[in-house]
Short mmCIF file of C-alpha atoms in Angstrom, two decimals:
data_model
loop_
_atom_site.label_atom_id
_atom_site.label_comp_id
_atom_site.label_asym_id
_atom_site.label_seq_id
_atom_site.Cartn_x
_atom_site.Cartn_y
_atom_site.Cartn_z
CA MET A 284 2.67 20.23 -11.67
CA GLN A 285 1.51 16.98 -10.07
CA PHE A 286 -1.37 17.74 -7.74
CA SER A 287 -4.11 15.75 -6.03
CA PRO A 288 -7.01 17.63 -4.43
CA ARG A 289 -7.84 14.70 -2.15
CA ARG A 290 -6.73 14.58 1.46
CA PRO A 291 -4.52 11.59 2.21
CA PRO A 292 -6.16 8.61 3.93
CA GLY A 293 -6.38 9.41 7.63
CA GLY A 294 -4.75 12.77 7.05
CA GLY A 295 -5.93 16.34 7.33
CA PRO A 296 -7.27 18.55 4.55
CA LEU A 297 -5.26 20.59 2.11
CA ILE A 298 -5.12 24.25 3.05
CA MET A 299 -5.96 26.80 0.34
CA GLY A 300 -4.55 30.20 1.24
CA ILE A 301 -6.57 33.21 0.11
CA LEU A 302 -4.78 36.00 -1.75
CA ASN A 303 -7.18 38.85 -2.55
CA VAL A 304 -5.84 41.40 -5.04
CA THR A 305 -8.99 43.49 -4.86
CA PRO A 306 -9.40 46.98 -3.39
CA ASP A 307 -12.76 46.08 -1.81
CA SER A 308 -12.57 42.59 -0.31
CA PHE A 309 -14.66 42.38 2.86
CA SER A 310 -11.72 41.34 5.03
CA ASP A 311 -8.44 42.43 3.48
CA GLY A 312 -9.24 44.69 0.55
CA GLY A 313 -6.25 46.63 -0.73
CA LEU A 314 -3.64 44.78 1.33
CA TRP A 315 -2.25 42.61 -1.45
CA ASN A 316 -2.96 44.45 -4.73
CA ASP A 317 0.71 45.43 -5.03
CA PRO A 318 2.42 42.55 -6.90
CA GLU A 319 5.54 42.51 -4.73
CA ARG A 320 3.55 42.40 -1.48
CA ALA A 321 1.13 39.86 -2.94
CA VAL A 322 3.92 37.48 -3.92
CA ALA A 323 5.61 37.85 -0.54
CA HIS A 324 2.34 37.03 1.22
CA ALA A 325 1.73 34.00 -1.03
CA VAL A 326 5.22 32.67 -0.36
CA GLU A 327 4.68 33.19 3.36
CA MET A 328 1.37 31.26 3.25
CA ALA A 329 3.05 28.38 1.41
CA GLU A 330 5.77 28.29 4.06
CA GLN A 331 3.08 28.25 6.76
CA GLY A 332 1.41 25.20 5.27
CA ALA A 333 -0.75 26.23 2.32
CA SER A 334 -0.98 23.53 -0.34
CA ILE A 335 -2.75 25.89 -2.78
CA ILE A 336 -2.76 29.66 -3.26
CA ASP A 337 -6.11 31.06 -4.45
CA VAL A 338 -5.87 34.48 -6.12
CA GLY A 339 -9.02 36.59 -6.54
CA ALA A 340 -9.50 39.97 -8.18
CA GLU A 341 -13.26 40.50 -7.85
CA SER A 342 -15.10 40.67 -4.54
CA THR A 343 -18.28 38.65 -4.12
CA ARG A 344 -19.16 40.05 -0.69
CA PRO A 345 -22.68 41.43 -0.09
CA GLY A 346 -22.96 44.88 -1.64
CA SER A 347 -19.91 44.51 -3.86
CA SER A 348 -19.92 45.86 -7.42
CA PRO A 349 -19.03 43.60 -10.35
CA VAL A 350 -15.96 44.44 -12.40
CA SER A 351 -15.34 43.98 -16.10
CA ALA A 352 -13.20 41.16 -17.44
CA GLU A 353 -10.68 43.76 -18.56
CA GLU A 354 -10.36 45.19 -15.05
CA GLU A 355 -10.11 41.76 -13.49
CA ILE A 356 -7.33 40.81 -15.91
CA ARG A 357 -5.57 44.14 -15.23
CA ARG A 358 -5.50 43.30 -11.52
CA LEU A 359 -4.45 39.68 -11.95
CA LYS A 360 -1.76 39.73 -14.63
CA PRO A 361 0.98 41.61 -12.75
CA VAL A 362 0.54 39.37 -9.72
CA LEU A 363 0.37 36.09 -11.63
CA ARG A 364 3.36 37.08 -13.77
CA GLU A 365 5.50 37.31 -10.63
CA LEU A 366 3.77 34.63 -8.56
CA ILE A 367 3.48 31.56 -10.75
CA PRO A 368 7.22 31.15 -11.55
CA VAL A 369 8.22 31.20 -7.87
CA MET A 370 5.51 28.96 -6.38
CA ASP A 371 6.03 25.27 -5.74
CA VAL A 372 2.34 24.75 -4.89
CA PRO A 373 -0.58 25.07 -7.32
CA VAL A 374 -1.96 28.53 -8.05
CA SER A 375 -5.74 28.82 -8.24
CA VAL A 376 -7.62 31.77 -9.70
CA ASP A 377 -11.02 32.72 -8.32
CA THR A 378 -13.01 33.92 -11.34
CA MET A 379 -16.33 33.32 -13.06
CA LYS A 380 -15.43 34.85 -16.43
CA PRO A 381 -14.15 32.59 -19.23
CA GLU A 382 -12.05 35.34 -20.80
CA VAL A 383 -10.29 35.89 -17.47
CA ALA A 384 -9.82 32.16 -16.98
CA GLU A 385 -8.32 31.83 -20.45
CA VAL A 386 -5.68 34.46 -19.72
CA CYS A 387 -4.86 32.96 -16.34
CA VAL A 388 -4.46 29.36 -17.52
CA SER A 389 -2.30 30.60 -20.38
CA MET A 390 -0.03 32.14 -17.74
CA GLY A 391 0.18 28.83 -15.86
CA ALA A 392 -2.67 28.84 -13.34
CA ASP A 393 -3.40 25.28 -12.19
CA ILE A 394 -6.98 25.64 -10.88
CA ILE A 395 -10.03 27.75 -11.77
CA ASN A 396 -12.21 28.35 -8.71
CA ASP A 397 -15.60 29.45 -10.07
CA VAL A 398 -18.29 30.70 -7.68
CA ASN A 399 -20.71 30.51 -10.62
CA GLY A 400 -20.19 26.77 -11.07
CA LEU A 401 -18.78 26.98 -14.63
CA ARG A 402 -22.17 28.23 -15.83
CA ALA A 403 -20.91 31.10 -17.99
CA PRO A 404 -20.89 30.16 -21.70
CA GLY A 405 -17.47 28.87 -22.66
CA MET A 406 -16.05 28.57 -19.14
CA ALA A 407 -16.11 24.78 -18.97
CA GLU A 408 -14.61 24.54 -22.45
CA VAL A 409 -11.73 26.87 -21.52
CA CYS A 410 -10.96 24.75 -18.46
CA ALA A 411 -11.28 21.49 -20.37
CA SER A 412 -8.94 22.69 -23.11
CA ALA A 413 -6.32 23.76 -20.56
CA GLY A 414 -6.65 20.55 -18.54
CA VAL A 415 -6.79 22.44 -15.24
CA HIS A 416 -8.57 21.49 -12.05
CA VAL A 417 -11.88 23.24 -11.42
CA VAL A 418 -13.82 24.15 -8.29
CA ILE A 419 -17.55 23.99 -9.04
CA MET A 420 -19.40 26.02 -6.42
CA HIS A 421 -23.12 26.11 -5.70
CA VAL A 422 -25.08 29.33 -5.80
CA PRO A 423 -28.90 29.37 -5.77
CA GLY A 424 -29.80 31.25 -8.94
CA PRO A 425 -27.95 34.10 -10.67
CA VAL A 426 -24.74 35.01 -8.91
CA GLU A 427 -25.55 38.73 -9.19
CA SER A 428 -28.53 38.35 -6.85
CA VAL A 429 -27.23 35.57 -4.62
CA HIS A 430 -27.19 37.72 -1.46
CA SER A 431 -30.75 39.00 -1.89
CA GLY A 432 -32.46 35.89 -0.52
CA CYS A 433 -31.91 32.51 1.10
CA MET A 434 -32.75 28.91 0.32
CA GLY A 435 -35.69 27.17 1.95
CA ASP A 436 -36.40 23.70 3.29
CA GLY A 437 -34.70 20.86 1.47
CA PHE A 438 -31.65 23.04 0.81
CA ALA A 439 -29.09 20.26 1.26
CA GLN A 440 -30.65 17.95 -1.31
CA GLU A 441 -31.17 20.89 -3.67
CA ILE A 442 -27.49 21.83 -3.40
CA ARG A 443 -26.40 18.27 -4.04
CA ASP A 444 -28.73 17.91 -7.02
CA THR A 445 -27.48 21.18 -8.52
CA LEU A 446 -23.85 20.19 -8.06
CA ARG A 447 -24.58 16.90 -9.81
CA LEU A 448 -26.06 18.75 -12.78
CA LEU A 449 -23.17 21.21 -12.95
CA THR A 450 -20.66 18.37 -12.73
CA ALA A 451 -22.40 16.47 -15.52
CA SER A 452 -22.24 19.59 -17.69
CA ALA A 453 -18.53 19.97 -16.92
CA LEU A 454 -17.84 16.36 -17.88
CA ASP A 455 -19.86 16.78 -21.08
CA ALA A 456 -17.69 19.78 -21.94
CA GLY A 457 -14.59 17.60 -21.70
CA ILE A 458 -13.35 18.24 -18.18
CA ASP A 459 -11.64 15.18 -16.72
CA GLY A 460 -13.52 13.86 -13.69
CA SER A 461 -10.25 13.65 -11.76
CA LYS A 462 -9.98 17.44 -12.05
CA VAL A 463 -13.34 18.23 -10.40
CA ILE A 464 -13.66 19.70 -6.89
CA LEU A 465 -17.08 20.55 -5.39
CA ASP A 466 -17.97 23.45 -3.10
CA PRO A 467 -21.46 23.67 -1.50
CA GLY A 468 -21.21 27.47 -1.39
CA ILE A 469 -21.19 28.40 2.28
CA GLY A 470 -22.29 32.02 2.70
CA PHE A 471 -23.94 32.30 -0.71
CA GLY A 472 -27.73 32.49 -0.52
CA LYS A 473 -28.02 30.44 2.67
CA THR A 474 -29.21 31.23 6.19
CA SER A 475 -26.79 31.08 9.11
CA GLN A 476 -28.32 27.79 10.21
CA GLN A 477 -27.96 26.36 6.71
CA ASN A 478 -24.34 27.50 6.56
CA MET A 479 -23.68 25.78 9.87
CA TRP A 480 -25.18 22.56 8.51
CA LEU A 481 -23.04 22.72 5.37
CA LEU A 482 -19.93 23.28 7.47
CA THR A 483 -20.55 20.18 9.56
CA HIS A 484 -21.69 17.88 6.73
CA SER A 485 -18.99 18.39 4.08
CA SER A 486 -18.88 14.78 2.91
CA TYR A 487 -22.62 14.85 2.10
CA PHE A 488 -21.78 16.77 -1.09
CA SER A 489 -18.91 14.61 -2.30
CA ASP A 490 -20.52 12.14 -4.74
CA GLY A 491 -17.02 10.71 -5.07
CA TYR A 492 -15.35 14.07 -5.70
CA PRO A 493 -13.17 16.11 -3.35
CA VAL A 494 -15.03 18.79 -1.39
CA LEU A 495 -13.81 22.31 -0.67
CA SER A 496 -15.15 24.18 2.37
CA ALA A 497 -14.86 27.99 2.38
CA SER A 498 -16.18 29.68 5.51
CA SER A 499 -13.25 31.87 6.52
CA ARG A 500 -14.26 35.21 8.07
CA LYS A 501 -17.90 34.88 6.98
CA ARG A 502 -20.60 36.54 9.04
CA PHE A 503 -22.44 33.45 10.26
CA LEU A 504 -19.40 32.32 12.23
CA ALA A 505 -20.19 34.90 14.92
CA GLU A 506 -23.34 32.90 15.70
CA MET A 507 -21.67 29.52 15.50
CA PHE A 508 -18.67 30.46 17.64
CA PRO A 509 -19.82 33.26 19.98
CA GLY A 510 -17.10 35.03 21.91
CA MET A 511 -14.39 34.33 19.35
CA ASP A 512 -12.89 36.93 17.04
CA ARG A 513 -13.30 36.29 13.33
CA ASP A 514 -9.94 34.57 12.87
CA GLU A 515 -10.38 32.31 15.90
CA ALA A 516 -13.85 31.41 14.64
CA SER A 517 -12.51 30.80 11.14
CA VAL A 518 -9.88 28.42 12.46
CA ALA A 519 -12.48 26.55 14.51
CA ALA A 520 -14.72 26.36 11.45
CA ALA A 521 -11.92 24.95 9.31
CA VAL A 522 -11.34 22.23 11.88
CA ARG A 523 -15.07 21.45 11.97
CA ALA A 524 -15.14 21.21 8.16
CA ALA A 525 -12.13 18.89 8.21
CA GLU A 526 -13.80 16.68 10.81
CA SER A 527 -16.87 16.44 8.56
CA GLY A 528 -14.83 15.29 5.57
CA ALA A 529 -13.68 18.38 3.67
CA ASP A 530 -10.67 17.69 1.46
CA ILE A 531 -9.70 21.37 1.14
CA VAL A 532 -10.30 24.31 3.48
CA ARG A 533 -10.05 27.80 2.00
CA VAL A 534 -8.73 30.21 4.64
CA HIS A 535 -7.14 33.59 5.31
CA ASP A 536 -5.12 32.57 8.40
CA VAL A 537 -3.02 29.71 7.05
CA ALA A 538 -0.68 29.57 10.04
CA GLY A 539 -3.53 29.41 12.53
CA VAL A 540 -5.33 26.66 10.63
CA ALA A 541 -2.14 24.66 10.14
CA ARG A 542 -1.43 24.80 13.88
CA ALA A 543 -4.98 23.75 14.71
CA MET A 544 -4.75 20.75 12.39
CA GLU A 545 -1.51 19.49 13.94
CA GLY A 546 -2.10 16.47 16.12
CA ARG A 547 -5.72 16.10 14.98
CA PHE A 548 -4.88 14.21 11.82
CA SER A 549 -2.01 11.97 10.83
CA ARG A 550 0.30 13.13 8.06
#
């Protein structure tokens, strides 16, 4: 499938619709872990304006418990088996395990969205061999303990430096530079104020690569957009990220974000 992760010149960002097939996601756990319902929701998001569908089977919310690769695959396979053949937009899989990624790309997944920044041994090689796009996300330290503390002063430069190192490692492993997408990791080991800064300075992290912004339904939005419910705040945040240069916004409410983008950017 031909796919470019870059927003068109003068145009708005691509919308990545979130499809959680977990029982314990912080916002919609259990809603879409039935394959038939999951596929119907993905098709609906594509019709509403999603340019990518991102499927996840392991929650990374604060307090969540890790799952084994076997369990993650058990959750993903029935959904991907039904989803991939009927989608006319790329399917992304949100995983940090190379054995899970290998199964998913063999089934036709187009993108691996890795909150661990391709740091697990073998992950970059799996993605390079499959020729898929990759989302390299920043987390400060081990992903298992990412919600136990926050970054300090100089966080923005530290994030950018880390993303540069992770990108260099990905390229060394054979990943094509045109397949790389960077994510500064909003909500992962950052204070609310730091998250707000990341949201409004997306292009700072580009280094020539497309940038993904993922703030949908995260806790800090209540401070940034007081008086709004979480979906209203998430839509406003997606617009703010787009205005600051994000190429992709990862969201739950595709229809709301698509409406908000209309008229703000040329198509």
